PDB file of C-alpha atoms in Angstrom:
ATOM      1  CA  MET A 178      -0.454   0.126  -0.432  1.00 47.00           C
ATOM      2  CA  SER A 179       1.084   3.338  -1.206  1.00 44.00           C
ATOM      3  CA  THR A 180       0.905   6.634   0.290  1.00 51.00           C
ATOM      4  CA  ASP A 181       0.937   9.942  -1.807  1.00 57.00           C
ATOM      5  CA  ALA A 182       2.306  12.653   0.176  1.00 48.00           C
ATOM      6  CA  LEU A 183      -0.303  16.351  -0.247  1.00 50.00           C
ATOM      7  CA  ALA A 184       1.971  19.199  -2.069  1.00 41.00           C
ATOM      8  CA  SER A 185       2.913  20.938   0.900  1.00 47.00           C
ATOM      9  CA  THR A 186       4.006  20.239   4.779  1.00 62.00           C
ATOM     10  CA  THR A 187       3.305  22.468   7.147  1.00 61.00           C
ATOM     11  CA  THR A 188       6.295  23.297   9.618  1.00 55.00           C
ATOM     12  CA  ALA A 189       5.146  24.378  12.865  1.00 57.00           C
ATOM     13  CA  PRO A 190       7.973  26.033  15.371  1.00 57.00           C
ATOM     14  CA  GLY A 191      11.363  23.572  14.502  1.00 55.00           C
ATOM     15  CA  ARG A 192       8.599  21.178  13.351  1.00 78.00           C
ATOM     16  CA  GLU A 193       7.186  19.214  10.612  1.00 90.00           C
ATOM     17  CA  VAL A 194       4.267  18.085   9.718  1.00 97.00           C
ATOM     18  CA  ALA A 195       3.771  15.997   6.936  1.00 98.00           C
ATOM     19  CA  PHE A 196       0.463  14.725   5.245  1.00 98.00           C
ATOM     20  CA  GLU A 197       0.234  11.925   3.930  1.00 98.00           C
ATOM     21  CA  VAL A 198      -3.408  10.552   1.712  1.00 98.00           C
ATOM     22  CA  ALA A 199      -3.182   6.756   1.278  1.00 98.00           C
ATOM     23  CA  GLY A 200      -6.497   6.279  -0.011  1.00 98.00           C
ATOM     24  CA  LEU A 201      -9.457   7.834  -0.694  1.00 98.00           C
ATOM     25  CA  GLY A 202     -13.046   6.272  -2.852  1.00 97.00           C
ATOM     26  CA  ASP A 203     -11.758   3.172  -4.795  1.00 97.00           C
ATOM     27  CA  GLU A 204      -8.784   2.990  -2.546  1.00 97.00           C
ATOM     28  CA  ALA A 205     -10.324   2.935   1.052  1.00 98.00           C
ATOM     29  CA  VAL A 206      -7.687   1.262   2.440  1.00 98.00           C
ATOM     30  CA  GLY A 207      -9.404  -1.490   4.859  1.00 97.00           C
ATOM     31  CA  TYR A 208      -8.729  -1.502   8.390  1.00 94.00           C
ATOM     32  CA  LEU A 209      -6.350  -3.199   9.618  1.00 94.00           C
ATOM     33  CA  ASP A 210      -4.019  -2.063   6.923  1.00 97.00           C
ATOM     34  CA  ALA A 211      -4.180   0.988   8.108  1.00 96.00           C
ATOM     35  CA  TRP A 212      -3.754   0.633  10.982  1.00 94.00           C
ATOM     36  CA  GLU A 213      -0.724  -2.164  10.380  1.00 97.00           C
ATOM     37  CA  LEU A 214       0.746   1.172   7.899  1.00 98.00           C
ATOM     38  CA  GLN A 215      -0.348   3.022  11.739  1.00 97.00           C
ATOM     39  CA  ARG A 216       2.037   1.474  13.687  1.00 97.00           C
ATOM     40  CA  ARG A 217       5.090   1.116  11.198  1.00 98.00           C
ATOM     41  CA  VAL A 218       4.509   4.909  11.180  1.00 98.00           C
ATOM     42  CA  HIS A 219       3.777   5.186  14.691  1.00 98.00           C
ATOM     43  CA  ALA A 220       7.759   3.670  15.153  1.00 98.00           C
ATOM     44  CA  GLU A 221       8.978   5.620  12.637  1.00 98.00           C
ATOM     45  CA  VAL A 222       8.376   9.113  14.134  1.00 98.00           C
ATOM     46  CA  VAL A 223       8.874   7.446  18.057  1.00 98.00           C
ATOM     47  CA  ALA A 224      12.346   6.379  16.633  1.00 98.00           C
ATOM     48  CA  GLY A 225      12.350   9.351  14.835  1.00 96.00           C
ATOM     49  CA  GLU A 226      12.991   8.618  11.537  1.00 97.00           C
ATOM     50  CA  ARG A 227       9.835  10.286  10.094  1.00 97.00           C
ATOM     51  CA  PRO A 228       8.391  13.900  10.668  1.00 97.00           C
ATOM     52  CA  ASP A 229       5.036  13.835  12.032  1.00 98.00           C
ATOM     53  CA  THR A 230       2.138  12.665  10.294  1.00 98.00           C
ATOM     54  CA  VAL A 231      -1.027  13.422   9.228  1.00 98.00           C
ATOM     55  CA  LEU A 232      -2.759  10.287   7.594  1.00 98.00           C
ATOM     56  CA  LEU A 233      -5.683  10.798   5.811  1.00 98.00           C
ATOM     57  CA  LEU A 234      -8.128   8.119   3.906  1.00 98.00           C
ATOM     58  CA  GLU A 235     -10.917   6.789   3.678  1.00 98.00           C
ATOM     59  CA  HIS A 236     -12.173   2.892   4.764  1.00 98.00           C
ATOM     60  CA  PRO A 237     -14.333   0.430   3.276  1.00 97.00           C
ATOM     61  CA  PRO A 238     -17.949  -0.450   5.789  1.00 95.00           C
ATOM     62  CA  THR A 239     -15.917  -1.437   9.999  1.00 94.00           C
ATOM     63  CA  PHE A 240     -17.170  -0.616  13.217  1.00 92.00           C
ATOM     64  CA  THR A 241     -14.100  -0.266  15.312  1.00 88.00           C
ATOM     65  CA  ALA A 242     -14.818  -1.311  19.631  1.00 87.00           C
ATOM     66  CA  GLY A 243     -12.941   0.801  21.607  1.00 83.00           C
ATOM     67  CA  LYS A 244     -11.444  -0.330  25.245  1.00 81.00           C
ATOM     68  CA  ARG A 245     -14.152   0.384  27.061  1.00 80.00           C
ATOM     69  CA  THR A 246     -17.274  -1.129  24.958  1.00 85.00           C
ATOM     70  CA  GLU A 247     -20.118  -3.497  25.835  1.00 84.00           C
ATOM     71  CA  PRO A 248     -21.578  -5.883  24.741  1.00 83.00           C
ATOM     72  CA  HIS A 249     -24.757  -4.747  24.202  1.00 82.00           C
ATOM     73  CA  GLU A 250     -23.090  -1.213  21.840  1.00 82.00           C
ATOM     74  CA  ARG A 251     -22.411  -3.828  18.928  1.00 84.00           C
ATOM     75  CA  PRO A 252     -24.415  -4.170  16.274  1.00 83.00           C
ATOM     76  CA  VAL A 253     -26.648  -8.137  15.981  1.00 82.00           C
ATOM     77  CA  ASP A 254     -26.451  -7.401  12.353  1.00 87.00           C
ATOM     78  CA  ALA A 255     -23.082  -5.927  11.205  1.00 89.00           C
ATOM     79  CA  GLY A 256     -24.690  -5.636   7.332  1.00 89.00           C
ATOM     80  CA  GLY A 257     -21.083  -8.090   6.748  1.00 91.00           C
ATOM     81  CA  ALA A 258     -19.303  -5.117   7.855  1.00 92.00           C
ATOM     82  CA  PRO A 259     -16.434  -6.321   9.758  1.00 90.00           C
ATOM     83  CA  VAL A 260     -16.148  -5.641  13.606  1.00 91.00           C
ATOM     84  CA  VAL A 261     -12.675  -4.888  15.196  1.00 90.00           C
ATOM     85  CA  ASP A 262     -11.395  -4.782  18.978  1.00 90.00           C
ATOM     86  CA  VAL A 263      -8.978  -1.912  18.752  1.00 85.00           C
ATOM     87  CA  ASP A 264      -6.383  -0.499  21.698  1.00 80.00           C
ATOM     88  CA  ARG A 265      -8.413   2.825  21.481  1.00 78.00           C
ATOM     89  CA  GLY A 266      -9.757   5.099  24.025  1.00 71.00           C
ATOM     90  CA  GLY A 267     -13.890   5.264  23.357  1.00 76.00           C
ATOM     91  CA  LYS A 268     -16.776   2.810  22.526  1.00 79.00           C
ATOM     92  CA  ILE A 269     -17.471   1.828  19.531  1.00 83.00           C
ATOM     93  CA  THR A 270     -18.066   3.416  15.682  1.00 85.00           C
ATOM     94  CA  PHE A 271     -18.106   3.292  12.185  1.00 91.00           C
ATOM     95  CA  HIS A 272     -16.012   4.067   9.065  1.00 94.00           C
ATOM     96  CA  GLY A 273     -16.883   3.728   5.813  1.00 96.00           C
ATOM     97  CA  PRO A 274     -17.254   5.516   2.497  1.00 97.00           C
ATOM     98  CA  GLY A 275     -18.038   9.053   2.383  1.00 98.00           C
ATOM     99  CA  GLN A 276     -16.268   9.568   6.086  1.00 98.00           C
ATOM    100  CA  LEU A 277     -12.976  11.512   6.001  1.00 98.00           C
ATOM    101  CA  VAL A 278     -10.780   9.390   8.746  1.00 98.00           C
ATOM    102  CA  ALA A 279      -6.778  11.757  10.093  1.00 98.00           C
ATOM    103  CA  TYR A 280      -4.623   9.787  11.515  1.00 97.00           C
ATOM    104  CA  PRO A 281      -2.316  12.006  13.017  1.00 98.00           C
ATOM    105  CA  ILE A 282       0.622  10.771  14.000  1.00 98.00           C
ATOM    106  CA  VAL A 283       2.543  13.395  16.269  1.00 98.00           C
ATOM    107  CA  ARG A 284       4.981  13.843  18.881  1.00 97.00           C
ATOM    108  CA  LEU A 285       2.987  15.956  21.767  1.00 97.00           C
ATOM    109  CA  PRO A 286       5.279  18.874  22.580  1.00 95.00           C
ATOM    110  CA  ASP A 287       6.359  18.862  26.807  1.00 92.00           C
ATOM    111  CA  HIS A 288       3.326  21.440  27.361  1.00 90.00           C
ATOM    112  CA  VAL A 289       0.908  20.048  25.685  1.00 93.00           C
ATOM    113  CA  LEU A 290      -1.121  17.283  28.213  1.00 94.00           C
ATOM    114  CA  VAL A 291      -3.185  14.518  26.237  1.00 94.00           C
ATOM    115  CA  VAL A 292      -7.135  15.947  26.850  1.00 94.00           C
ATOM    116  CA  ASP A 293      -5.020  19.378  25.270  1.00 96.00           C
ATOM    117  CA  PHE A 294      -4.531  17.978  21.961  1.00 97.00           C
ATOM    118  CA  VAL A 295      -7.776  15.684  22.155  1.00 95.00           C
ATOM    119  CA  ARG A 296      -9.613  19.409  22.428  1.00 96.00           C
ATOM    120  CA  ARG A 297      -7.063  20.835  19.809  1.00 98.00           C
ATOM    121  CA  MET A 298      -8.380  17.472  17.111  1.00 98.00           C
ATOM    122  CA  GLU A 299     -11.991  19.105  18.285  1.00 97.00           C
ATOM    123  CA  GLU A 300     -11.463  21.867  17.782  1.00 98.00           C
ATOM    124  CA  ALA A 301      -9.490  21.130  13.587  1.00 98.00           C
ATOM    125  CA  MET A 302     -13.170  19.550  12.866  1.00 98.00           C
ATOM    126  CA  LEU A 303     -15.063  22.371  14.633  1.00 98.00           C
ATOM    127  CA  ARG A 304     -12.897  24.920  12.105  1.00 98.00           C
ATOM    128  CA  ALA A 305     -13.484  23.256   9.003  1.00 98.00           C
ATOM    129  CA  CYS A 306     -17.183  22.606   9.662  1.00 98.00           C
ATOM    130  CA  ALA A 307     -17.485  26.081  10.024  1.00 98.00           C
ATOM    131  CA  ASP A 308     -15.600  26.813   6.695  1.00 98.00           C
ATOM    132  CA  LEU A 309     -18.198  24.799   5.172  1.00 98.00           C
ATOM    133  CA  GLY A 310     -21.261  26.657   6.343  1.00 97.00           C
ATOM    134  CA  VAL A 311     -21.739  23.618   9.856  1.00 97.00           C
ATOM    135  CA  VAL A 312     -22.063  24.908  13.463  1.00 96.00           C
ATOM    136  CA  ALA A 313     -19.996  22.659  15.599  1.00 97.00           C
ATOM    137  CA  GLY A 314     -19.146  22.546  18.882  1.00 96.00           C
ATOM    138  CA  ARG A 315     -18.795  20.131  21.830  1.00 95.00           C
ATOM    139  CA  VAL A 316     -20.603  19.192  24.125  1.00 90.00           C
ATOM    140  CA  ASP A 317     -19.121  19.234  27.795  1.00 85.00           C
ATOM    141  CA  GLY A 318     -18.502  15.611  28.787  1.00 81.00           C
ATOM    142  CA  ARG A 319     -19.406  14.319  24.944  1.00 83.00           C
ATOM    143  CA  SER A 320     -16.020  13.836  22.829  1.00 86.00           C
ATOM    144  CA  GLY A 321     -15.829  14.679  19.253  1.00 93.00           C
ATOM    145  CA  ALA A 322     -17.818  16.811  17.452  1.00 96.00           C
ATOM    146  CA  TRP A 323     -21.635  18.209  17.915  1.00 95.00           C
ATOM    147  CA  LEU A 324     -24.368  20.736  16.673  1.00 95.00           C
ATOM    148  CA  SER A 325     -26.989  20.946  18.854  1.00 91.00           C
ATOM    149  CA  ALA A 326     -30.496  20.632  18.936  1.00 88.00           C
ATOM    150  CA  SER A 327     -33.362  22.433  16.471  1.00 87.00           C
ATOM    151  CA  GLU A 328     -35.760  21.906  14.241  1.00 86.00           C
ATOM    152  CA  ARG A 329     -33.280  19.673  12.038  1.00 85.00           C
ATOM    153  CA  GLY A 330     -32.896  16.298  14.518  1.00 83.00           C
ATOM    154  CA  PRO A 331     -31.964  16.277  17.930  1.00 84.00           C
ATOM    155  CA  GLU A 332     -28.131  17.245  19.870  1.00 89.00           C
ATOM    156  CA  ARG A 333     -25.822  14.884  16.597  1.00 92.00           C
ATOM    157  CA  LYS A 334     -22.454  13.890  16.406  1.00 93.00           C
ATOM    158  CA  VAL A 335     -20.803  15.065  13.465  1.00 96.00           C
ATOM    159  CA  GLY A 336     -17.561  14.126  13.304  1.00 96.00           C
ATOM    160  CA  ALA A 337     -16.376  11.271  16.179  1.00 93.00           C
ATOM    161  CA  ILE A 338     -12.424  10.648  18.115  1.00 93.00           C
ATOM    162  CA  GLY A 339     -10.666   8.378  19.430  1.00 89.00           C
ATOM    163  CA  ILE A 340      -7.050   9.320  20.278  1.00 91.00           C
ATOM    164  CA  ARG A 341      -4.194   6.169  21.541  1.00 92.00           C
ATOM    165  CA  VAL A 342      -0.489   8.121  23.119  1.00 95.00           C
ATOM    166  CA  SER A 343       2.335   5.855  23.023  1.00 95.00           C
ATOM    167  CA  HIS A 344       6.096   6.667  24.043  1.00 96.00           C
ATOM    168  CA  GLY A 345       4.841  10.452  23.746  1.00 97.00           C
ATOM    169  CA  VAL A 346       3.992   9.848  19.532  1.00 98.00           C
ATOM    170  CA  THR A 347      -0.508   9.741  19.258  1.00 97.00           C
ATOM    171  CA  MET A 348      -2.150   6.577  17.318  1.00 95.00           C
ATOM    172  CA  HIS A 349      -5.707   7.473  14.803  1.00 94.00           C
ATOM    173  CA  GLY A 350      -7.082  10.278  14.869  1.00 95.00           C
ATOM    174  CA  ILE A 351     -11.017  11.870  14.294  1.00 97.00           C
ATOM    175  CA  ALA A 352     -13.464  11.471  11.627  1.00 96.00           C
ATOM    176  CA  VAL A 353     -15.887  13.792   9.931  1.00 98.00           C
ATOM    177  CA  ASN A 354     -19.135  12.329   8.085  1.00 97.00           C
ATOM    178  CA  CYS A 355     -19.370  14.041   4.670  1.00 98.00           C
ATOM    179  CA  ASP A 356     -21.495  11.815   2.265  1.00 97.00           C
ATOM    180  CA  VAL A 357     -21.610   8.511   4.185  1.00 96.00           C
ATOM    181  CA  ASP A 358     -24.765   6.500   4.010  1.00 94.00           C
ATOM    182  CA  LEU A 359     -26.011   6.966   7.632  1.00 93.00           C
ATOM    183  CA  ALA A 360     -28.346   3.909   8.208  1.00 90.00           C
ATOM    184  CA  TRP A 361     -24.884   2.401   9.420  1.00 90.00           C
ATOM    185  CA  PHE A 362     -25.053   4.347  12.628  1.00 87.00           C
ATOM    186  CA  ASP A 363     -28.728   2.876  12.777  1.00 84.00           C
ATOM    187  CA  ARG A 364     -27.128  -1.250  13.756  1.00 82.00           C
ATOM    188  CA  PHE A 365     -25.101  -0.193  15.997  1.00 75.00           C
ATOM    189  CA  VAL A 366     -25.043   2.864  19.342  1.00 64.00           C
ATOM    190  CA  PRO A 367     -22.388   5.013  18.302  1.00 57.00           C
ATOM    191  CA  CYS A 368     -19.938   5.610  21.035  1.00 48.00           C
ATOM    192  CA  GLY A 369     -22.418   4.683  23.654  1.00 45.00           C
ATOM    193  CA  ILE A 370     -24.583   7.574  23.673  1.00 50.00           C
ATOM    194  CA  ALA A 371     -27.922   6.553  23.524  1.00 50.00           C
ATOM    195  CA  ASP A 372     -29.264   9.756  23.802  1.00 47.00           C
ATOM    196  CA  ALA A 373     -28.486  11.689  20.543  1.00 56.00           C
ATOM    197  CA  GLY A 374     -28.366  11.078  16.867  1.00 83.00           C
ATOM    198  CA  VAL A 375     -25.540  11.233  13.904  1.00 90.00           C
ATOM    199  CA  THR A 376     -25.545  13.377  11.247  1.00 95.00           C
ATOM    200  CA  SER A 377     -23.475  14.141   7.843  1.00 97.00           C
ATOM    201  CA  LEU A 378     -21.804  17.560   6.395  1.00 98.00           C
ATOM    202  CA  SER A 379     -24.307  16.731   2.975  1.00 98.00           C
ATOM    203  CA  SER A 380     -27.006  15.938   6.019  1.00 96.00           C
ATOM    204  CA  GLU A 381     -26.461  19.074   7.748  1.00 96.00           C
ATOM    205  CA  LEU A 382     -26.140  21.575   4.639  1.00 97.00           C
ATOM    206  CA  ASP A 383     -28.935  20.166   2.130  1.00 97.00           C
ATOM    207  CA  ARG A 384     -26.760  19.212  -0.583  1.00 98.00           C
ATOM    208  CA  ASP A 385     -23.374  16.842  -1.203  1.00 98.00           C
ATOM    209  CA  VAL A 386     -19.777  17.275   0.528  1.00 98.00           C
ATOM    210  CA  SER A 387     -18.151  15.529  -0.349  1.00 98.00           C
ATOM    211  CA  VAL A 388     -14.253  13.874   1.245  1.00 98.00           C
ATOM    212  CA  HIS A 389     -12.887  15.588  -1.462  1.00 98.00           C
ATOM    213  CA  GLU A 390     -14.585  18.231  -1.495  1.00 98.00           C
ATOM    214  CA  LEU A 391     -13.410  18.551   3.267  1.00 98.00           C
ATOM    215  CA  LEU A 392     -10.184  17.551   2.540  1.00 98.00           C
ATOM    216  CA  PRO A 393      -7.923  20.417   2.265  1.00 98.00           C
ATOM    217  CA  VAL A 394     -10.656  22.517   4.448  1.00 98.00           C
ATOM    218  CA  LEU A 395      -9.657  19.951   7.234  1.00 98.00           C
ATOM    219  CA  ARG A 396      -6.364  19.712   6.245  1.00 98.00           C
ATOM    220  CA  GLU A 397      -5.214  22.948   6.798  1.00 98.00           C
ATOM    221  CA  ARG A 398      -7.378  23.220  10.584  1.00 98.00           C
ATOM    222  CA  LEU A 399      -4.629  20.516  11.004  1.00 98.00           C
ATOM    223  CA  ALA A 400      -1.642  22.161  10.801  1.00 97.00           C
ATOM    224  CA  GLU A 401      -2.633  24.784  13.135  1.00 97.00           C
ATOM    225  CA  MET A 402      -4.150  23.265  14.992  1.00 97.00           C
ATOM    226  CA  LEU A 403      -0.565  20.604  15.382  1.00 97.00           C
ATOM    227  CA  ALA A 404       0.925  24.051  15.016  1.00 96.00           C
ATOM    228  CA  TRP A 405       1.123  24.235  19.230  1.00 96.00           C
ATOM    229  CA  GLN A 406      -0.116  28.098  19.784  1.00 95.00           C
ATOM    230  CA  PRO A 407      -2.438  29.661  21.276  1.00 95.00           C
ATOM    231  CA  TYR A 408      -6.436  29.310  20.318  1.00 96.00           C
ATOM    232  CA  GLU A 409      -9.416  30.365  21.089  1.00 96.00           C
ATOM    233  CA  PRO A 410     -12.181  27.772  21.656  1.00 96.00           C
ATOM    234  CA  THR A 411     -14.900  27.684  19.138  1.00 96.00           C
ATOM    235  CA  PRO A 412     -18.196  27.647  21.944  1.00 93.00           C
ATOM    236  CA  ASP A 413     -19.492  24.365  23.083  1.00 92.00           C
ATOM    237  CA  ALA A 414     -22.528  23.271  20.743  1.00 84.00           C
ATOM    238  CA  GLY A 415     -25.223  23.344  23.992  1.00 66.00           C
ATOM    239  CA  PRO A 416     -25.786  22.592  27.817  1.00 55.00           C
ATOM    240  CA  PRO A 417     -23.046  19.586  29.406  1.00 42.00           C
ATOM    241  CA  ALA A 418     -24.417  15.619  28.927  1.00 41.00           C
ATOM    242  CA  PRO A 419     -26.154  13.929  31.730  1.00 44.00           C
ATOM    243  CA  CYS A 420     -24.267  11.251  31.111  1.00 41.00           C
ATOM    244  CA  ALA A 421     -20.612  12.685  31.921  1.00 36.00           C
ATOM    245  CA  PRO A 422     -20.413  15.237  34.419  1.00 35.00           C
ATOM    246  CA  GLY A 423     -17.161  16.962  35.065  1.00 37.00           C
ATOM    247  CA  GLY A 424     -16.662  17.839  31.273  1.00 37.00           C
ATOM    248  CA  VAL A 425     -13.869  14.938  30.762  1.00 34.00           C
ATOM    249  CA  PRO A 426     -14.145  14.053  27.852  1.00 35.00           C
ATOM    250  CA  ARG A 427     -15.601  10.837  27.743  1.00 33.00           C
ATOM    251  CA  VAL A 428     -12.007   9.578  25.593  1.00 32.00           C
ATOM    252  CA  GLU A 429      -9.176   7.100  27.346  1.00 31.00           C
ATOM    253  CA  VAL A 430      -5.809   7.829  26.661  1.00 31.00           C
ATOM    254  CA  LEU A 431      -2.677   4.980  27.554  1.00 31.00           C
ATOM    255  CA  ARG A 432      -0.638   7.803  28.746  1.00 30.00           C
ATOM    256  CA  PRO A 433       2.641   8.623  27.711  1.00 31.00           C
ATOM    257  CA  GLY A 434       5.928   7.082  28.180  1.00 35.00           C
ATOM    258  CA  SER A 435       2.921   3.818  27.852  1.00 37.00           C
ATOM    259  CA  SER A 436       4.410   0.683  25.695  1.00 36.00           C
ATOM    260  CA  ALA A 437       3.041   0.501  22.341  1.00 34.00           C
TER     261      ALA A 437
END
């Protein structure tokens, strides 16, 4: 499996971030192949053999179950898609055509805590959505990018996040629904949250928003957040969620220095 570097890289003070498209559309990358690619890139970043790298791709239909997934949250009928148990935090989610996935494999600066990194990745999604005309925000106690309840529907999620940190370098990442078939999300309890919905940019804008349209926008916003400069957070999407008080992101992570 080959990866194609985008036309440019982003340089933070003293650091370079490379963006690579691993496969989109007909070249979507199987989840297990992408996981192996992540491991290889992660080892090279840890060893200092390559710069911080963000992999951008689509997956064929796949359910991935994080370490907090409960048995009842798994799909009873997966519709032929595999269900893969993974080493990231969080619960179960879906990846498939029409969803842009970004895997930032980056070394965290000493001043950036793991939760700070999660917030930065959320911010990249929120700003990319806003660039396309969708106003999203955070919901206290729930990770990801959310839209407030409105006449269009209940509180609903447009972007998901789940990460792992090993040897101070991140793995896994974020996924934004562009024109994904939302019927897949009816087969399970997305992220273990039963009292909210799932949406896409296409559904919210009443037009087709493709992965190719979002890709350069999300890339720019990720580069912005990975420059590690101070930023003004996007306002929250709505009131605190009752299921997880305290404002702690519902993302389990391994602290820097944990074994891969």
